Tab-separated table of C-alpha atoms in Angstrom:
chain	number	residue	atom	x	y	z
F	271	UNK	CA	0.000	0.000	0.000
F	272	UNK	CA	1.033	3.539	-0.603
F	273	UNK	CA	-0.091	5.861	2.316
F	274	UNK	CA	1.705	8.610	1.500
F	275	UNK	CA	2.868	10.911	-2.266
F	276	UNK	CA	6.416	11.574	-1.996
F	277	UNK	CA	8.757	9.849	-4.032
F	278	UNK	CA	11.816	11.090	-2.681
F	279	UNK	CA	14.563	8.502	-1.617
F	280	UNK	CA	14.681	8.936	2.386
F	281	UNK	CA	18.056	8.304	4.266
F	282	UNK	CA	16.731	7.368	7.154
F	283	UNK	CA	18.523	4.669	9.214
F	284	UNK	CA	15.874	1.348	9.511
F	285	UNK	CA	15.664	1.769	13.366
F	286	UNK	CA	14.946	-0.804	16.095
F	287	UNK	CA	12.498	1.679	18.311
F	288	UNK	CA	9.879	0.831	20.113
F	289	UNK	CA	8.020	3.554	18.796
F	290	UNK	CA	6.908	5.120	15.060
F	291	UNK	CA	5.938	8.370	14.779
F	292	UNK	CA	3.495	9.515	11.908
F	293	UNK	CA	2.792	12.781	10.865
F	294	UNK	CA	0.123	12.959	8.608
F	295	UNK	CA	-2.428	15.898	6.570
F	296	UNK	CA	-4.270	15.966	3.446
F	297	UNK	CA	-6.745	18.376	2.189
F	298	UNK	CA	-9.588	16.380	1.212
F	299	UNK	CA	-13.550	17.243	1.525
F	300	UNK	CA	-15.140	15.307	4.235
F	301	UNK	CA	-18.730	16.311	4.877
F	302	UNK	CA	-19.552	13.384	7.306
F	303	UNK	CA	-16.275	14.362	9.313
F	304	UNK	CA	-18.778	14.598	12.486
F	305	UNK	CA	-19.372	10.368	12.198
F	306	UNK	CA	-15.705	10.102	11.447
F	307	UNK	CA	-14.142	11.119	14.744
F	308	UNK	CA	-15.584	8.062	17.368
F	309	UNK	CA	-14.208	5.104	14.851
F	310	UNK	CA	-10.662	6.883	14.283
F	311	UNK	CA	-10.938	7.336	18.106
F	312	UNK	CA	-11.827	4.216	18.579
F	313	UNK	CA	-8.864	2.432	16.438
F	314	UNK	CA	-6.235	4.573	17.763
F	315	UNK	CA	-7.404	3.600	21.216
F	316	UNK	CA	-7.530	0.039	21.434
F	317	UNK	CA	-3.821	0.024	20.030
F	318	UNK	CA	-2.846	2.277	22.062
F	319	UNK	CA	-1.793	4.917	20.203
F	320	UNK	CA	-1.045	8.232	20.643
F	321	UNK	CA	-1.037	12.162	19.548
F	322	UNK	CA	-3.687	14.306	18.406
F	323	UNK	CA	-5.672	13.902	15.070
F	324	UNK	CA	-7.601	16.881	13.705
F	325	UNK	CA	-10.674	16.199	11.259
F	326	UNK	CA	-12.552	19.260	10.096
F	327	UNK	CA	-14.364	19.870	6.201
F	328	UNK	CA	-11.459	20.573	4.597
F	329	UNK	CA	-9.719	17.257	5.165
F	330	UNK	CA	-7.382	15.647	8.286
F	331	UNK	CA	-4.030	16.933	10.393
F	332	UNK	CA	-2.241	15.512	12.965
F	333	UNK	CA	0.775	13.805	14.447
F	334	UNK	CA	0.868	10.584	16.564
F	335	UNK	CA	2.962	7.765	17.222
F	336	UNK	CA	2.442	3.590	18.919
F	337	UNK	CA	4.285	0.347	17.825
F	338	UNK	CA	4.979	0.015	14.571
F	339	UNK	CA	2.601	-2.590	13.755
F	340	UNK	CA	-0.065	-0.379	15.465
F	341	UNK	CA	0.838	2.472	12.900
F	342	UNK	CA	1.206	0.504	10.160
F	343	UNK	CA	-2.645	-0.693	11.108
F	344	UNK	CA	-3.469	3.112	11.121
F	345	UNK	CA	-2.127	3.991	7.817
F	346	UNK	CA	-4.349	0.928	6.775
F	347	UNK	CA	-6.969	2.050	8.026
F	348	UNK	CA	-6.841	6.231	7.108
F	349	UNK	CA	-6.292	5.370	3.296
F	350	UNK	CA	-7.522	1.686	2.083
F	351	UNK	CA	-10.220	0.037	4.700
F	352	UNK	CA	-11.352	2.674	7.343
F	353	UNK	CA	-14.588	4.748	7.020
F	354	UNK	CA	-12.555	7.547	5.008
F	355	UNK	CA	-12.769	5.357	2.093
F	356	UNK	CA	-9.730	6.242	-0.828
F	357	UNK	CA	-10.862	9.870	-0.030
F	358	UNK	CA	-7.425	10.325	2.128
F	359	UNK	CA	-5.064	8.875	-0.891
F	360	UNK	CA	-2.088	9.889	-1.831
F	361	UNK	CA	-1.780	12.117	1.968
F	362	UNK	CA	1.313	13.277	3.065
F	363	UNK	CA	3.027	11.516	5.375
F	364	UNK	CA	5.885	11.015	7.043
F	365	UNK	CA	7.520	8.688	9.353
F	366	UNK	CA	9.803	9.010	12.230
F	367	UNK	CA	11.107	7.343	15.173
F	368	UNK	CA	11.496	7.607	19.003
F	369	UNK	CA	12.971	5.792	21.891
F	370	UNK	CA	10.143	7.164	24.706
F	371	UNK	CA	6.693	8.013	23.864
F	372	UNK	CA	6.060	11.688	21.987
F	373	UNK	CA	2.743	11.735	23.410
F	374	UNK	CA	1.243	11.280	26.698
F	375	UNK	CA	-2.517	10.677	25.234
F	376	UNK	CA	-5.298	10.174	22.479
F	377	UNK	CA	-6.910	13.131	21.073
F	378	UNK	CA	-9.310	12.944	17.747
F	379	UNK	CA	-10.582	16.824	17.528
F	380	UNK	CA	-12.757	17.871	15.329
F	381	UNK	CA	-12.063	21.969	14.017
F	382	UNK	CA	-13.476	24.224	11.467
F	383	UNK	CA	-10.064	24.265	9.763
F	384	UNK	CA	-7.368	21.791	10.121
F	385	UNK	CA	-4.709	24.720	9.830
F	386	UNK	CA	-6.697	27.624	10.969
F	387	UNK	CA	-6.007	30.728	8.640
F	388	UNK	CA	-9.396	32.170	8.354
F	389	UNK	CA	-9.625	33.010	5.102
F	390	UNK	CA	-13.019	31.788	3.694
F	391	UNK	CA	-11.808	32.491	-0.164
F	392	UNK	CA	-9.043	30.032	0.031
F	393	UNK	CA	-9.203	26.418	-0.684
F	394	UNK	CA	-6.040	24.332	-0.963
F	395	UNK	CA	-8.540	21.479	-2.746
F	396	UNK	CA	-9.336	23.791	-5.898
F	397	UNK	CA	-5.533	25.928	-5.873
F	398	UNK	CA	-2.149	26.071	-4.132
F	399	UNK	CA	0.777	26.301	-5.360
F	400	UNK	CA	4.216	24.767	-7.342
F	401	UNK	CA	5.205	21.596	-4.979
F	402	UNK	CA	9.146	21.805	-5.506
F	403	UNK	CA	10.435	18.522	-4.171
F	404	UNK	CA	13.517	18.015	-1.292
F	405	UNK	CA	15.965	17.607	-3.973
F	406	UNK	CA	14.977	20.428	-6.125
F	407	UNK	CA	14.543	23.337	-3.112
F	408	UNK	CA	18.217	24.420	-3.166
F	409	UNK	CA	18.577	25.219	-6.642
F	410	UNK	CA	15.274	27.257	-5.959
F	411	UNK	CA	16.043	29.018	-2.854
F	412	UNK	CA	19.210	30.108	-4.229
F	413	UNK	CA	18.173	31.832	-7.214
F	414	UNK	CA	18.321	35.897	-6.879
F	415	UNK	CA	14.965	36.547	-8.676
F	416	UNK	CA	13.277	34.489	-5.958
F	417	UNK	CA	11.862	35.462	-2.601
F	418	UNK	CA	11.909	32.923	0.277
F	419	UNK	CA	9.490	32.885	3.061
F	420	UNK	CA	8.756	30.799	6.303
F	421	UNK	CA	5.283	30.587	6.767
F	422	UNK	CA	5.990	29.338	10.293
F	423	UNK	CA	5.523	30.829	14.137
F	424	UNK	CA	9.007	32.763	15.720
F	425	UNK	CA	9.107	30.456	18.399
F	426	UNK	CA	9.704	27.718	15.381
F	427	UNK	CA	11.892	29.701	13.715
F	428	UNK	CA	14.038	30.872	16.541
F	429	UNK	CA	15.677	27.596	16.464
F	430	UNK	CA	16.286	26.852	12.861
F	431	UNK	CA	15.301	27.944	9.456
F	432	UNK	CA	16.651	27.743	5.969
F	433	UNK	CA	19.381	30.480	5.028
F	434	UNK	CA	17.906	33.608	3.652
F	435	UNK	CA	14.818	33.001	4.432
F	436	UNK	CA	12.290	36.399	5.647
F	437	UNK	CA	10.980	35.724	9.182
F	438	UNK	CA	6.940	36.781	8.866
F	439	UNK	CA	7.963	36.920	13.134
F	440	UNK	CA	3.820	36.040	13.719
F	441	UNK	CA	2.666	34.088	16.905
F	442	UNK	CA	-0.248	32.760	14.974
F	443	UNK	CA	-0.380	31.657	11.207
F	444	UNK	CA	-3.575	33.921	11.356
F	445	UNK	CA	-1.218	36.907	11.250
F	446	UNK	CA	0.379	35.781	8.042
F	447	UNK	CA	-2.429	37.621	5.748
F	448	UNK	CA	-1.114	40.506	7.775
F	449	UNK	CA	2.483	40.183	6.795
F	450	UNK	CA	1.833	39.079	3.348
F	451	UNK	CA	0.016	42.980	3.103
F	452	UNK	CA	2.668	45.015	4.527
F	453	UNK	CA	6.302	42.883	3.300
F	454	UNK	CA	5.056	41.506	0.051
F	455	UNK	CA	3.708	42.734	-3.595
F	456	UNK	CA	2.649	40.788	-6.174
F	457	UNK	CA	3.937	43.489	-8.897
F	458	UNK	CA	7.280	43.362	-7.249
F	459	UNK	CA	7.734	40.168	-5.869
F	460	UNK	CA	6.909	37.474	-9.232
F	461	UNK	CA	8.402	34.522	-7.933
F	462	UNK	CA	7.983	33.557	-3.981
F	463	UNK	CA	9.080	30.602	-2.404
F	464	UNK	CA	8.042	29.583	0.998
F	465	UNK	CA	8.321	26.726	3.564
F	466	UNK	CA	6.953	25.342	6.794
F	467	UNK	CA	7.104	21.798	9.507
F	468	UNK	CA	5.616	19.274	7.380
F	469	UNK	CA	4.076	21.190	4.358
F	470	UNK	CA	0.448	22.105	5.572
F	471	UNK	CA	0.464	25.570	6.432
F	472	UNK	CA	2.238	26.398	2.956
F	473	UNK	CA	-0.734	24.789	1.195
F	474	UNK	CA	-3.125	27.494	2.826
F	475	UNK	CA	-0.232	30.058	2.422
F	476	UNK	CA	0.422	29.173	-1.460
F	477	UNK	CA	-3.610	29.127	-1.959
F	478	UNK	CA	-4.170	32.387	-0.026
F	479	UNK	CA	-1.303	34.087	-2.289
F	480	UNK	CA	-2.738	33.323	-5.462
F	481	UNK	CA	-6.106	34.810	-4.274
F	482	UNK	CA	-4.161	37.655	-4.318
F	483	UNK	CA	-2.429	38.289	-7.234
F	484	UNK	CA	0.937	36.639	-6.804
F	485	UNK	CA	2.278	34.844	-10.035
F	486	UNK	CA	4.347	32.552	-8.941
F	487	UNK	CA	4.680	30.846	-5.897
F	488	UNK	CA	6.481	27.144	-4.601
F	489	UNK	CA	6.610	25.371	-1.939
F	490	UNK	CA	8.718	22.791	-0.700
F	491	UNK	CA	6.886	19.484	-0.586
F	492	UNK	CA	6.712	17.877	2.667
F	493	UNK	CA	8.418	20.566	4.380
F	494	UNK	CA	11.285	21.045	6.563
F	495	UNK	CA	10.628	17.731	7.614
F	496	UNK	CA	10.501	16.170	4.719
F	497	UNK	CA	14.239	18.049	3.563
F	498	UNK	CA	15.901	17.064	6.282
F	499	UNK	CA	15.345	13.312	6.330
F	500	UNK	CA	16.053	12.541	2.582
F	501	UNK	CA	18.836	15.767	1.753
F	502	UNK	CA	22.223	14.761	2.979
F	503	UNK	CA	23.462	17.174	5.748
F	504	UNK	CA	26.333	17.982	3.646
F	505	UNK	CA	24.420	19.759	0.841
F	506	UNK	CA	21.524	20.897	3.418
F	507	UNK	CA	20.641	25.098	3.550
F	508	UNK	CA	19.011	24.431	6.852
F	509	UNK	CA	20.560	26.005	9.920
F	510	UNK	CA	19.776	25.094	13.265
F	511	UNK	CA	16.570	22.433	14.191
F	512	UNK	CA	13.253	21.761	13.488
F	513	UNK	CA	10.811	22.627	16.217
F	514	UNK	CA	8.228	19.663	16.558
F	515	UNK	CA	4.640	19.366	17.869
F	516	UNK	CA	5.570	16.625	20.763
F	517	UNK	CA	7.670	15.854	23.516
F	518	UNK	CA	10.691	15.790	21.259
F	519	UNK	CA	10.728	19.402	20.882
F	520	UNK	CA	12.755	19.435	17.759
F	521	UNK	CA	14.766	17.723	15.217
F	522	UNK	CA	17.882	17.760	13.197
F	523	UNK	CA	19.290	16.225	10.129
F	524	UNK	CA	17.782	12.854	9.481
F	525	UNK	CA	15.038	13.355	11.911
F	526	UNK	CA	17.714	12.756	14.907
F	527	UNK	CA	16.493	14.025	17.886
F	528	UNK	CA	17.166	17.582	18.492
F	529	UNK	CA	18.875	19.153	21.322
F	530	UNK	CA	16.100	21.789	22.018
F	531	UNK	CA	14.200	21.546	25.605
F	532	UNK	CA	10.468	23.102	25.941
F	533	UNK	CA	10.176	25.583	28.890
F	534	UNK	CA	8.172	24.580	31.266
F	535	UNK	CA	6.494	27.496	32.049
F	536	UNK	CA	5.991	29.498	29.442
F	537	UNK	CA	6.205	26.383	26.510
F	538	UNK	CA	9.067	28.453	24.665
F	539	UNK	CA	11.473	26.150	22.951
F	540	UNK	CA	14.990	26.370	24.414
F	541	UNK	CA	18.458	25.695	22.420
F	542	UNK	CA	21.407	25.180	24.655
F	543	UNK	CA	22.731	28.513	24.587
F	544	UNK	CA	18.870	29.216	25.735
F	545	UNK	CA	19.512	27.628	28.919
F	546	UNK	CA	22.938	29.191	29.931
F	547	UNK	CA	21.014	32.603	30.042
F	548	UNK	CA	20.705	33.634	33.704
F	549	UNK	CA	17.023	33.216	33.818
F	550	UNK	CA	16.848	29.699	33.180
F	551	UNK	CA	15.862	27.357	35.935
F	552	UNK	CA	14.841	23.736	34.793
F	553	UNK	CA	11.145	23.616	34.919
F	554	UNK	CA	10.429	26.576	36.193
F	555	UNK	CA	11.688	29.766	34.398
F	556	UNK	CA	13.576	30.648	31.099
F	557	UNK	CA	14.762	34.677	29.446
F	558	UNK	CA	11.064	34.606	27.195
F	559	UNK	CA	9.239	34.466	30.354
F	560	UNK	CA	11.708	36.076	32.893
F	561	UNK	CA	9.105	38.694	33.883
F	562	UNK	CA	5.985	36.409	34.493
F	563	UNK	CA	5.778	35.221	38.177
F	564	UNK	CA	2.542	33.784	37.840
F	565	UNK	CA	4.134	31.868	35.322
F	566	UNK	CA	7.212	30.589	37.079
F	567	UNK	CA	4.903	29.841	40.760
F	568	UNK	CA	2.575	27.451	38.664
F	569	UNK	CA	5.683	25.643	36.823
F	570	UNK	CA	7.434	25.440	40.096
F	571	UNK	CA	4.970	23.193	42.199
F	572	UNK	CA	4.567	21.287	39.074
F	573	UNK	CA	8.185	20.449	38.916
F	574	UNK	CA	8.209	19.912	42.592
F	575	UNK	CA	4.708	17.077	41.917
F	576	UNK	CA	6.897	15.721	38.953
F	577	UNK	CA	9.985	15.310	41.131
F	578	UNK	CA	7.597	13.533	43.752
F	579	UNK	CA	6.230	11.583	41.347
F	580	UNK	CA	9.787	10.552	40.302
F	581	UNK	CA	10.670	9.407	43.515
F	582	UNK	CA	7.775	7.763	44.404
F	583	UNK	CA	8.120	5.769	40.804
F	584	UNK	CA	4.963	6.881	39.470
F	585	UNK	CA	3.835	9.128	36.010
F	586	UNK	CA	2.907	12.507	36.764
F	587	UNK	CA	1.575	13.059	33.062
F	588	UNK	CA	-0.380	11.821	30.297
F	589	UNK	CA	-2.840	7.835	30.300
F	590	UNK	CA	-0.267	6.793	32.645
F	591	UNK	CA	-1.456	8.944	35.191
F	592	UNK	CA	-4.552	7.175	35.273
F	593	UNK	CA	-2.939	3.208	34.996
F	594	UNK	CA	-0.798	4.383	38.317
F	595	UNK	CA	-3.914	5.628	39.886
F	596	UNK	CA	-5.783	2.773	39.277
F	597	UNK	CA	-3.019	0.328	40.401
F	598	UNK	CA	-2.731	2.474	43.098
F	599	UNK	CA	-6.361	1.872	44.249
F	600	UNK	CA	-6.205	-1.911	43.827
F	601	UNK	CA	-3.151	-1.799	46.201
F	602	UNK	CA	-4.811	0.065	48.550
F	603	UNK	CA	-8.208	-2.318	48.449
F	604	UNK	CA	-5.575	-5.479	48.829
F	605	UNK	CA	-4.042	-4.314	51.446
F	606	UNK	CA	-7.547	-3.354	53.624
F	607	UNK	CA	-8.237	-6.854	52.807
F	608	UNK	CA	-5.362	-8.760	54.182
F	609	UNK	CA	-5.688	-5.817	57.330
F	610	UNK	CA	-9.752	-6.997	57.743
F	611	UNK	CA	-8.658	-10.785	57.043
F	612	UNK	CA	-5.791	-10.112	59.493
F	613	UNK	CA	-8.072	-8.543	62.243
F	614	UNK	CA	-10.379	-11.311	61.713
F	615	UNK	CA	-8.068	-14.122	62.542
């Protein structure tokens, strides 16, 4: 089966990890999304996998990860003999791997958009732009008469983007129609390139920019993601890491795990010369938060219930939290049992 549209050669190692991660989105119209969300729940439950899956109109979005067999199941099931039919063919996908779960739980949303842009006269199903494949983006990006944009957050692209690249600097990918207005012309600018995680967001970007007048405009095809696991580091024009959606935080050439931390209290990523800046206290406080007590009281106790929960050999986080409370009870009832049967003798 083919679950995903790429055809690029991927130089990935074949890993022995306990778990596969999939990242996953294709624009696709699903009307009956609303009786789609209990059965994708439902499969991703009883295998116990994990992440988040966003269904809206427009198509599906999301990242998640389990055994590989269990993932292997899911692909299955998305694009030949689930509910969705062939409607999610030819999605793109890609694959990753991890040594400790990226998630800590199931979540099957359902969301107006599945990258939320709010701009009703775009539709990534009817127009979008020039796909530009992994191996073809350097020759692109490094032409003079071309413009190249990140469509992504500053937080992402604080720790890595591609070399000359314009930083839109936008907490929200709503305020991209804003940048696009003030930085951008379609009478000046006649060829734009652009560039985001896994490829979604420049979709919606590439389709909004047409709507507006721009001639021509690429994107790379399964994004930064997609570059850095099948161009060899040695020819790569990305600097720095990848900032991803779980509890990897980011990721580097090949799809190695990054070095990047999250901060605790404020969910900024942190490189490592983040967290040799004088506000930085593990868990509790980094520089992009260094004036927000309220902020650093909350992340404090919670380090202090994770550190407890450490000690005591329990999760603090995530399904687990429930499977230790629950063993937790049964070891409490057992042990009022063998008290009562004790008393009674």
């Amino acid at each position: 089966m083919t679950a995903h549209s790429s055809t690029s050669m991927t130089n990935l190692p074949q890993p022995d990890h306990p778990y596969k991660v999939m990242a996953v989105y294709k624009f696709a119209p699903l009307p009956d999304v609303e009786s789609l969300k209990a059965p994708l729940a439902a499969f991703c439950c009883t295998r116990e996998i994990k992440g988040t899956l966003i269904l809206a109109p427009e198509g599906i979005n999301g990242t998640v990860s389990g055994s590989p067999q269990a993932i292997e199941a899911l692909a299955d099931f998305l694009f030949v003999s689930g509910p969705f039919g062939t409607r999610l063919a030819g999605a793109e996908v890609k694959y990753s791997y991890a040594d400790t779960a990226p998630f800590l739980r199931m979540k099957v949303r359902l969301k107006p958009e599945i990258v939320t842009l709010r701009a009703p006269q775009v539709d990534p199903n009817r127009q979008v732009g020039t796909y530009v494949e992994p191996e073809d983006w350097n020759a692109l990006i490094e032409r003079n008469d071309v413009v190249l944009v990140d469509t992504r957050n500053d937080y992402e692209v604080g720790i890595g983007t591609f070399q000359r690249a314009l930083d839109p600097n936008t907490q929200s990918f709503v305020e991209f129609k804003d940048f696009v207005a003030k930085n951008l012309d379609p009478k000046r600018d006649k060829k734009v390139a652009m560039f985001c995680t896994g490829g979604i967001r420049c979709e919606k970007a590439s389709s909004y920019m047409l709507s507006q007048g721009f001639e021509e405009v690429f994107h790379l095809k399964g994004g930064i993601l997609k570059y850095l696991e099948v161009v060899p580091e040695t020819e790569s024009r990305f600097s720095g890491e990848c900032f991803v959606f779980d509890e990897r935080v980011s990721v580097g050439h090949g799809l190695e795990l990054g070095q990047a931390t999250l901060c605790r209290a404020c969910r900024h990523p942190l490189t490592a010369a983040d967290r040799q800046h004088q506000h930085y206290v593990e868990g509790v406080s980094c520089a992009y938060c260094a004036d927000d007590s309220d902020k650093h009281q909350a992340a404090a106790e919670r380090q202090r219930q994770m550190d407890l929960a450490r000690q005591r050999g329990r999760a603090h986080m995530g399904d687990a939290v429930a499977d230790d409370a629950a063993r937790a009870r049964a070891e409490k009832i057992e042990r009022a049992e063998q008290s009562r049967l004790a008393n009674k003798g």
